Amino acid sequence: MKKHFTLLVATLFWGVMGILVFLPPPAAAGSIKLSYANFPPAPTFPCVQMERWKKEVEKRTNGKVQVNTYPGGTLLGAKNMMDGVIAGQADIGNLCMAYQPGRFVITNATSLPLGIPNATVGSLILWDLYQKYKPKSFSKVKVLTMFTTAPANIMSKIPIRTLADIKGVDLRASGGAAQILKAWGANQVGMPMSATPEALQKGVVKGLFSSLEVMKDFKFAEICKYVTLTDTVIYPFAVVMNMDSWNKLPDDVKKIFDDLSVEQAKWTGNYMDNHVKEAVAWSKKTQNVEFIQLSKEEKAKWDARLAPITDNWIKKAKADGYPAEAIVKDIKAFIEKYKKQ
Ligand code: 3IO
């Protein structure tokens, strides 16, 4: 009896030891550390979505992945984000594609005046477009998600009520949005959002053309007392990961990242849309900002100026070898699809 008992204990002991030896060691918390670079300051929407992604990833991997975030251009800036991630200076980076319009031709087509109604629809369209075309411009990175701003409006130190008012005014924008300002006759000045507070402060520009949540997040409402409502085009963003960093991830983590892609796009679009409403209310209530609605006749004139933009883009993109008509057709079809939902 005693002998049998000893044998049982021994069998159990070595059995358990055997299992322990052959099981992979449980991944220690924070055993995978990833750096995530962003160009604007922490309170702005690209960084808010970054913190949300970090939180979700750390939760869903039970802490196995630790994401260290670098807002405010502390690791990579607005214009070297893509190349910095490709070179491995950061594992992950968030970039605004409008800052390099010639580099991201297909995805920047979402900045044509095609009527994207809000950031939620914009973000889902952009992700669909990326999935469908898998543009070569992203072949050196893993794309984790994409999203857009809400449609852009003019924020300015002077009231802009007519095309005569905007003529020759120094206004800041980038990419597709810059083309729109030019068409309206403004003196368009190109620079990333992160350089805009100083340009406004110093008087280098009299205003900017972007989504309205910046009125609150950058406190532009303190200096720009007028908003001309145009609701015209969005700015597209991408979150990209260094290819070696991606390839090194275990499959379960890769799956968690992939499962988050479209969810993160939708979350960010939704956050942006709600935050714009909040910023508008705040600007009216606490900053006495005037919101200018163009009259019907005036709006028709502004829209007429934009009419040639898409056709001109198609001609140029086609000449450069892109399936330009199909891209525009797809964007329009995606807009209809998501508008209904
Ligand atoms: C943007 C960029 C950084 C932080 C907040 C922002 N809100 C809208 C944008 C869009 C953009 O990139 C731009 O330059 O207007």
Tab-separated table of C-alpha atoms and ligand atoms in Angstrom:
chain	number	residue	atom	x	y	z
A	1	MET	CA	0.000	0.000	0.000
A	2	LYS	CA	2.699	2.416	1.077
A	3	LYS	CA	4.801	1.441	-1.900
A	4	HIS	CA	1.879	2.137	-4.236
A	5	PHE	CA	1.351	5.524	-2.634
A	6	THR	CA	4.982	6.505	-3.096
A	7	LEU	CA	4.779	5.415	-6.704
A	8	LEU	CA	1.655	7.508	-7.219
A	9	VAL	CA	3.285	10.590	-5.723
A	10	ALA	CA	6.400	10.064	-7.791
A	11	THR	CA	4.363	9.610	-10.954
A	12	LEU	CA	2.380	12.741	-10.263
A	13	PHE	CA	5.516	14.703	-9.411
A	14	TRP	CA	7.436	13.766	-12.536
A	15	GLY	CA	4.300	14.068	-14.600
A	16	VAL	CA	3.801	17.657	-13.526
A	17	MET	CA	7.495	18.427	-13.932
A	18	GLY	CA	7.350	16.958	-17.420
A	19	ILE	CA	4.467	19.193	-18.371
A	20	LEU	CA	6.251	22.217	-16.921
A	21	VAL	CA	9.385	21.420	-18.888
A	22	PHE	CA	7.580	21.075	-22.181
A	23	LEU	CA	5.146	23.967	-21.819
A	24	PRO	CA	6.430	27.248	-23.188
A	25	PRO	CA	7.082	29.594	-20.286
A	26	PRO	CA	4.145	31.958	-19.733
A	27	ALA	CA	5.025	35.283	-21.338
A	28	ALA	CA	6.020	37.751	-18.679
A	29	ALA	CA	4.043	40.970	-18.455
A	30	GLY	CA	5.591	43.598	-20.706
A	31	SER	CA	7.817	41.042	-22.415
A	32	ILE	CA	7.081	42.687	-25.768
A	33	LYS	CA	7.739	46.420	-25.680
A	34	LEU	CA	6.663	48.602	-28.586
A	35	SER	CA	7.287	52.309	-29.122
A	36	TYR	CA	4.480	54.345	-30.735
A	37	ALA	CA	5.344	57.793	-32.137
A	38	ASN	CA	2.899	60.607	-32.812
A	39	PHE	CA	3.421	64.173	-34.068
A	40	PRO	CA	0.800	66.406	-32.385
A	41	PRO	CA	0.388	67.166	-28.650
A	42	ALA	CA	-1.143	64.608	-26.281
A	43	PRO	CA	-4.655	66.148	-25.918
A	44	THR	CA	-5.365	66.076	-29.690
A	45	PHE	CA	-7.367	63.322	-31.394
A	46	PRO	CA	-4.469	61.410	-33.036
A	47	CYS	CA	-2.991	60.929	-29.552
A	48	VAL	CA	-6.331	60.170	-27.897
A	49	GLN	CA	-6.836	57.312	-30.362
A	50	MET	CA	-3.225	56.196	-29.737
A	51	GLU	CA	-3.879	55.907	-25.975
A	52	ARG	CA	-7.105	54.009	-26.637
A	53	TRP	CA	-5.252	51.542	-28.895
A	54	LYS	CA	-2.501	51.109	-26.289
A	55	LYS	CA	-5.082	50.397	-23.585
A	56	GLU	CA	-6.946	47.850	-25.723
A	57	VAL	CA	-3.758	46.088	-26.795
A	58	GLU	CA	-2.417	45.835	-23.255
A	59	LYS	CA	-5.775	44.538	-22.036
A	60	ARG	CA	-6.290	42.021	-24.845
A	61	THR	CA	-2.746	40.639	-24.560
A	62	ASN	CA	-3.020	40.460	-20.755
A	63	GLY	CA	-0.107	42.831	-20.458
A	64	LYS	CA	2.212	40.705	-22.590
A	65	VAL	CA	2.534	43.677	-24.958
A	66	GLN	CA	3.524	47.000	-23.467
A	67	VAL	CA	3.065	50.077	-25.682
A	68	ASN	CA	5.159	53.142	-24.878
A	69	THR	CA	3.633	56.236	-26.452
A	70	TYR	CA	5.535	59.338	-27.625
A	71	PRO	CA	3.166	62.258	-28.387
A	72	GLY	CA	4.164	65.739	-29.517
A	73	GLY	CA	6.917	64.726	-31.950
A	74	THR	CA	9.190	63.539	-29.137
A	75	LEU	CA	10.244	60.458	-31.127
A	76	LEU	CA	9.274	61.261	-34.745
A	77	GLY	CA	7.814	64.405	-36.335
A	78	ALA	CA	4.962	64.964	-38.810
A	79	LYS	CA	7.052	64.693	-41.951
A	80	ASN	CA	9.514	61.913	-41.064
A	81	MET	CA	6.942	59.584	-39.505
A	82	MET	CA	6.728	57.121	-42.398
A	83	ASP	CA	10.458	56.946	-43.081
A	84	GLY	CA	11.224	56.837	-39.367
A	85	VAL	CA	8.995	53.786	-38.909
A	86	ILE	CA	10.431	52.103	-42.014
A	87	ALA	CA	13.925	52.667	-40.568
A	88	GLY	CA	12.875	51.305	-37.167
A	89	GLN	CA	13.311	54.546	-35.177
A	90	ALA	CA	9.867	53.737	-33.775
A	91	ASP	CA	7.982	50.435	-33.913
A	92	ILE	CA	4.707	52.204	-34.663
A	93	GLY	CA	3.884	55.686	-35.963
A	94	ASN	CA	0.805	57.749	-36.715
A	95	LEU	CA	0.975	59.917	-39.805
A	96	CYS	CA	-1.229	62.341	-41.681
A	97	MET	CA	-1.083	61.346	-45.349
A	98	ALA	CA	-1.952	64.888	-46.480
A	99	TYR	CA	1.555	66.008	-45.457
A	100	GLN	CA	3.035	63.887	-48.279
A	101	PRO	CA	0.374	64.098	-50.984
A	102	GLY	CA	2.532	62.692	-53.779
A	103	ARG	CA	3.512	59.676	-51.710
A	104	PHE	CA	0.049	58.364	-50.816
A	105	VAL	CA	-1.839	59.032	-54.042
A	106	ILE	CA	-4.566	56.378	-53.723
A	107	THR	CA	-5.506	56.910	-50.076
A	108	ASN	CA	-5.258	60.705	-50.445
A	109	ALA	CA	-8.012	60.486	-53.074
A	110	THR	CA	-10.352	60.468	-50.047
A	111	SER	CA	-9.466	64.193	-49.805
A	112	LEU	CA	-11.173	64.971	-53.109
A	113	PRO	CA	-14.432	66.916	-52.704
A	114	LEU	CA	-16.662	63.841	-53.016
A	115	GLY	CA	-18.962	64.512	-50.076
A	116	ILE	CA	-17.717	62.398	-47.155
A	117	PRO	CA	-20.253	63.464	-44.491
A	118	ASN	CA	-18.355	62.783	-41.257
A	119	ALA	CA	-15.302	61.138	-39.705
A	120	THR	CA	-17.012	57.821	-38.969
A	121	VAL	CA	-17.970	57.297	-42.596
A	122	GLY	CA	-14.634	58.755	-43.729
A	123	SER	CA	-12.639	56.340	-41.585
A	124	LEU	CA	-14.546	53.264	-42.772
A	125	ILE	CA	-14.235	54.345	-46.417
A	126	LEU	CA	-10.517	54.944	-46.082
A	127	TRP	CA	-9.985	51.506	-44.543
A	128	ASP	CA	-12.043	49.845	-47.320
A	129	LEU	CA	-10.059	51.712	-49.958
A	130	TYR	CA	-6.772	50.613	-48.395
A	131	GLN	CA	-7.953	46.980	-48.227
A	132	LYS	CA	-9.122	47.012	-51.829
A	133	TYR	CA	-6.044	48.600	-53.408
A	134	LYS	CA	-3.259	47.679	-50.939
A	135	PRO	CA	-1.208	50.646	-52.287
A	136	LYS	CA	2.493	50.096	-52.960
A	137	SER	CA	3.280	53.148	-50.809
A	138	PHE	CA	2.602	50.929	-47.761
A	139	SER	CA	4.487	47.812	-48.915
A	140	LYS	CA	7.380	48.422	-46.498
A	141	VAL	CA	5.197	48.634	-43.379
A	142	LYS	CA	2.334	46.819	-41.672
A	143	VAL	CA	-0.742	49.078	-41.629
A	144	LEU	CA	-2.498	48.772	-38.269
A	145	THR	CA	-5.416	51.115	-38.912
A	146	MET	CA	-6.539	54.225	-40.778
A	147	PHE	CA	-8.995	56.992	-39.991
A	148	THR	CA	-9.973	60.484	-41.084
A	149	THR	CA	-10.877	63.812	-39.540
A	150	ALA	CA	-14.344	65.281	-39.841
A	151	PRO	CA	-14.817	67.537	-42.917
A	152	ALA	CA	-12.778	70.750	-42.842
A	153	ASN	CA	-14.010	74.277	-42.152
A	154	ILE	CA	-12.275	77.655	-42.231
A	155	MET	CA	-11.153	79.052	-38.861
A	156	SER	CA	-9.883	82.629	-39.113
A	157	LYS	CA	-9.027	85.868	-37.369
A	158	ILE	CA	-11.106	87.799	-39.890
A	159	PRO	CA	-14.675	87.046	-41.005
A	160	ILE	CA	-14.912	85.243	-44.353
A	161	ARG	CA	-18.423	85.444	-45.782
A	162	THR	CA	-17.821	85.569	-49.533
A	163	LEU	CA	-15.273	84.550	-52.174
A	164	ALA	CA	-14.237	88.215	-52.218
A	165	ASP	CA	-13.397	87.970	-48.492
A	166	ILE	CA	-11.183	84.890	-48.901
A	167	LYS	CA	-9.247	86.180	-51.920
A	168	GLY	CA	-5.523	86.349	-51.144
A	169	VAL	CA	-5.923	85.590	-47.423
A	170	ASP	CA	-3.060	83.539	-45.953
A	171	LEU	CA	-4.679	80.329	-44.740
A	172	ARG	CA	-2.995	77.119	-43.677
A	173	ALA	CA	-3.868	73.660	-45.003
A	174	SER	CA	-2.148	70.553	-46.420
A	175	GLY	CA	-2.711	68.053	-49.234
A	176	GLY	CA	-6.188	67.799	-50.732
A	177	ALA	CA	-7.520	70.472	-48.397
A	178	ALA	CA	-4.841	72.859	-49.696
A	179	GLN	CA	-6.128	72.362	-53.259
A	180	ILE	CA	-9.583	73.373	-52.070
A	181	LEU	CA	-8.316	76.604	-50.476
A	182	LYS	CA	-6.470	77.483	-53.681
A	183	ALA	CA	-9.616	76.947	-55.728
A	184	TRP	CA	-11.434	79.415	-53.488
A	185	GLY	CA	-8.695	81.981	-54.089
A	186	ALA	CA	-6.964	81.951	-50.699
A	187	ASN	CA	-3.204	82.223	-50.455
A	188	GLN	CA	-2.710	78.661	-49.309
A	189	VAL	CA	0.206	78.058	-46.924
A	190	GLY	CA	1.286	74.443	-46.417
A	191	MET	CA	2.473	73.132	-43.060
A	192	PRO	CA	1.595	70.297	-40.660
A	193	MET	CA	-0.923	70.940	-37.896
A	194	SER	CA	1.853	70.751	-35.332
A	195	ALA	CA	3.447	73.913	-36.809
A	196	THR	CA	0.160	75.830	-37.013
A	197	PRO	CA	-0.167	77.262	-33.468
A	198	GLU	CA	3.091	79.185	-33.872
A	199	ALA	CA	2.199	80.376	-37.391
A	200	LEU	CA	-1.124	81.711	-36.121
A	201	GLN	CA	0.518	83.284	-33.100
A	202	LYS	CA	3.183	85.026	-35.188
A	203	GLY	CA	0.694	86.134	-37.820
A	204	VAL	CA	2.289	84.079	-40.612
A	205	VAL	CA	-1.254	82.915	-41.388
A	206	LYS	CA	-4.657	84.430	-40.672
A	207	GLY	CA	-6.365	81.130	-40.174
A	208	LEU	CA	-6.529	77.464	-41.075
A	209	PHE	CA	-8.661	74.901	-42.849
A	210	SER	CA	-9.207	71.719	-40.874
A	211	SER	CA	-11.661	69.851	-38.664
A	212	LEU	CA	-13.209	71.955	-35.896
A	213	GLU	CA	-12.197	69.949	-32.824
A	214	VAL	CA	-8.859	71.847	-33.020
A	215	MET	CA	-10.719	74.995	-31.934
A	216	LYS	CA	-10.772	73.448	-28.471
A	217	ASP	CA	-7.810	71.050	-28.453
A	218	PHE	CA	-5.296	73.661	-29.679
A	219	LYS	CA	-7.292	76.565	-28.194
A	220	PHE	CA	-7.494	78.136	-31.673
A	221	ALA	CA	-10.848	79.622	-30.606
A	222	GLU	CA	-8.903	82.092	-28.490
A	223	ILE	CA	-7.335	83.592	-31.614
A	224	CYS	CA	-9.712	82.611	-34.450
A	225	LYS	CA	-13.032	84.266	-33.667
A	226	TYR	CA	-14.669	83.272	-36.963
A	227	VAL	CA	-15.571	79.944	-38.511
A	228	THR	CA	-16.878	79.713	-42.062
A	229	LEU	CA	-18.838	76.484	-42.380
A	230	THR	CA	-17.875	74.655	-45.556
A	231	ASP	CA	-17.826	71.007	-44.408
A	232	THR	CA	-15.698	70.147	-47.383
A	233	VAL	CA	-12.915	67.552	-47.222
A	234	ILE	CA	-11.316	65.266	-44.667
A	235	TYR	CA	-7.650	64.657	-43.794
A	236	PRO	CA	-6.654	60.962	-43.969
A	237	PHE	CA	-4.375	59.325	-41.377
A	238	ALA	CA	-2.565	55.973	-41.145
A	239	VAL	CA	-1.010	54.045	-38.274
A	240	VAL	CA	1.936	52.022	-39.557
A	241	MET	CA	4.273	49.489	-37.976
A	242	ASN	CA	7.870	48.628	-38.780
A	243	MET	CA	7.883	45.391	-40.797
A	244	ASP	CA	10.575	43.627	-38.709
A	245	SER	CA	8.792	44.570	-35.470
A	246	TRP	CA	5.572	43.146	-36.932
A	247	ASN	CA	7.232	39.940	-38.166
A	248	LYS	CA	8.697	39.305	-34.719
A	249	LEU	CA	5.266	39.303	-33.025
A	250	PRO	CA	3.728	35.955	-32.011
A	251	ASP	CA	0.634	34.922	-33.982
A	252	ASP	CA	-1.812	35.527	-31.133
A	253	VAL	CA	-0.639	39.151	-30.835
A	254	LYS	CA	-0.787	39.632	-34.616
A	255	LYS	CA	-4.370	38.458	-34.532
A	256	ILE	CA	-5.253	40.887	-31.746
A	257	PHE	CA	-3.759	43.774	-33.778
A	258	ASP	CA	-5.600	42.703	-36.948
A	259	ASP	CA	-8.892	42.316	-35.089
A	260	LEU	CA	-8.483	45.888	-33.833
A	261	SER	CA	-7.932	47.547	-37.244
A	262	VAL	CA	-11.440	48.347	-38.382
A	263	GLU	CA	-12.703	48.679	-34.811
A	264	GLN	CA	-10.078	51.343	-34.129
A	265	ALA	CA	-10.976	53.176	-37.356
A	266	LYS	CA	-14.618	53.307	-36.332
A	267	TRP	CA	-13.840	54.244	-32.733
A	268	THR	CA	-11.641	57.136	-33.840
A	269	GLY	CA	-14.169	58.428	-36.382
A	270	ASN	CA	-16.871	58.335	-33.752
A	271	TYR	CA	-14.671	60.054	-31.167
A	272	MET	CA	-13.837	62.776	-33.714
A	273	ASP	CA	-17.469	63.381	-34.685
A	274	ASN	CA	-18.563	63.733	-31.057
A	275	HIS	CA	-15.568	65.835	-30.143
A	276	VAL	CA	-16.241	68.281	-32.994
A	277	LYS	CA	-19.746	68.885	-31.600
A	278	GLU	CA	-18.293	69.480	-28.155
A	279	ALA	CA	-15.634	71.879	-29.484
A	280	VAL	CA	-18.205	73.877	-31.477
A	281	ALA	CA	-20.453	74.258	-28.419
A	282	TRP	CA	-17.439	75.260	-26.302
A	283	SER	CA	-16.259	77.809	-28.908
A	284	LYS	CA	-19.687	79.436	-29.043
A	285	LYS	CA	-20.325	79.405	-25.334
A	286	THR	CA	-16.978	80.337	-23.816
A	287	GLN	CA	-15.070	81.954	-26.712
A	288	ASN	CA	-17.766	83.954	-28.476
A	289	VAL	CA	-16.816	82.545	-31.878
A	290	GLU	CA	-19.096	83.467	-34.778
A	291	PHE	CA	-20.108	80.549	-37.013
A	292	ILE	CA	-20.763	81.822	-40.522
A	293	GLN	CA	-23.203	79.902	-42.700
A	294	LEU	CA	-22.803	80.694	-46.411
A	295	SER	CA	-26.001	81.745	-48.122
A	296	LYS	CA	-27.373	79.356	-50.739
A	297	GLU	CA	-26.240	81.552	-53.644
A	298	GLU	CA	-22.803	82.049	-52.127
A	299	LYS	CA	-22.397	78.303	-51.438
A	300	ALA	CA	-23.250	77.541	-55.079
A	301	LYS	CA	-20.365	79.790	-56.139
A	302	TRP	CA	-17.944	78.089	-53.732
A	303	ASP	CA	-19.020	74.639	-54.930
A	304	ALA	CA	-18.663	75.647	-58.591
A	305	ARG	CA	-14.983	76.418	-57.952
A	306	LEU	CA	-14.456	72.838	-56.733
A	307	ALA	CA	-16.126	71.171	-59.706
A	308	PRO	CA	-12.954	70.706	-61.824
A	309	ILE	CA	-10.795	69.343	-58.979
A	310	THR	CA	-11.807	65.669	-59.226
A	311	ASP	CA	-11.607	65.548	-63.029
A	312	ASN	CA	-8.182	67.175	-62.965
A	313	TRP	CA	-7.025	64.690	-60.332
A	314	ILE	CA	-8.272	61.774	-62.455
A	315	LYS	CA	-6.356	63.049	-65.490
A	316	LYS	CA	-3.115	63.452	-63.558
A	317	ALA	CA	-3.373	60.206	-61.578
A	318	LYS	CA	-4.216	58.277	-64.751
A	319	ALA	CA	-1.188	59.718	-66.496
A	320	ASP	CA	0.867	58.548	-63.514
A	321	GLY	CA	-0.464	55.017	-63.955
A	322	TYR	CA	-3.173	54.821	-61.278
A	323	PRO	CA	-6.656	53.366	-61.912
A	324	ALA	CA	-8.004	56.826	-61.106
A	325	GLU	CA	-11.593	56.470	-62.372
A	326	ALA	CA	-12.074	53.229	-60.446
A	327	ILE	CA	-10.696	54.810	-57.270
A	328	VAL	CA	-13.144	57.724	-57.448
A	329	LYS	CA	-16.020	55.366	-58.317
A	330	ASP	CA	-15.152	53.163	-55.342
A	331	ILE	CA	-14.986	56.096	-52.922
A	332	LYS	CA	-18.413	57.279	-54.101
A	333	ALA	CA	-19.858	53.775	-53.748
A	334	PHE	CA	-18.359	53.377	-50.246
A	335	ILE	CA	-19.876	56.737	-49.228
A	336	GLU	CA	-23.331	55.539	-50.300
A	337	LYS	CA	-22.855	52.217	-48.526
A	338	TYR	CA	-21.907	53.750	-45.158
A	339	LYS	CA	-24.334	56.680	-45.367
A	340	LYS	CA	-27.175	54.148	-45.341
A	341	GLN	CA	-25.900	52.354	-42.240
B	1	3IO	C1	-5.089	67.256	-37.080
B	1	3IO	C2	-3.733	66.954	-36.991
B	1	3IO	C3	-3.154	66.886	-35.743
B	1	3IO	C4	-3.876	67.097	-34.588
B	1	3IO	C5	-5.220	67.394	-34.663
B	1	3IO	C6	-5.802	67.468	-35.907
B	1	3IO	N1	-7.086	67.741	-36.254
B	1	3IO	C7	-7.199	67.721	-37.591
B	1	3IO	C8	-5.999	67.424	-38.136
B	1	3IO	C9	-5.822	67.286	-39.562
B	1	3IO	C10	-4.541	67.641	-40.064
B	1	3IO	O1	-3.665	66.839	-40.121
B	1	3IO	C11	-4.290	68.981	-40.446
B	1	3IO	O2	-3.120	69.217	-40.699
B	1	3IO	O3	-5.191	69.807	-40.529
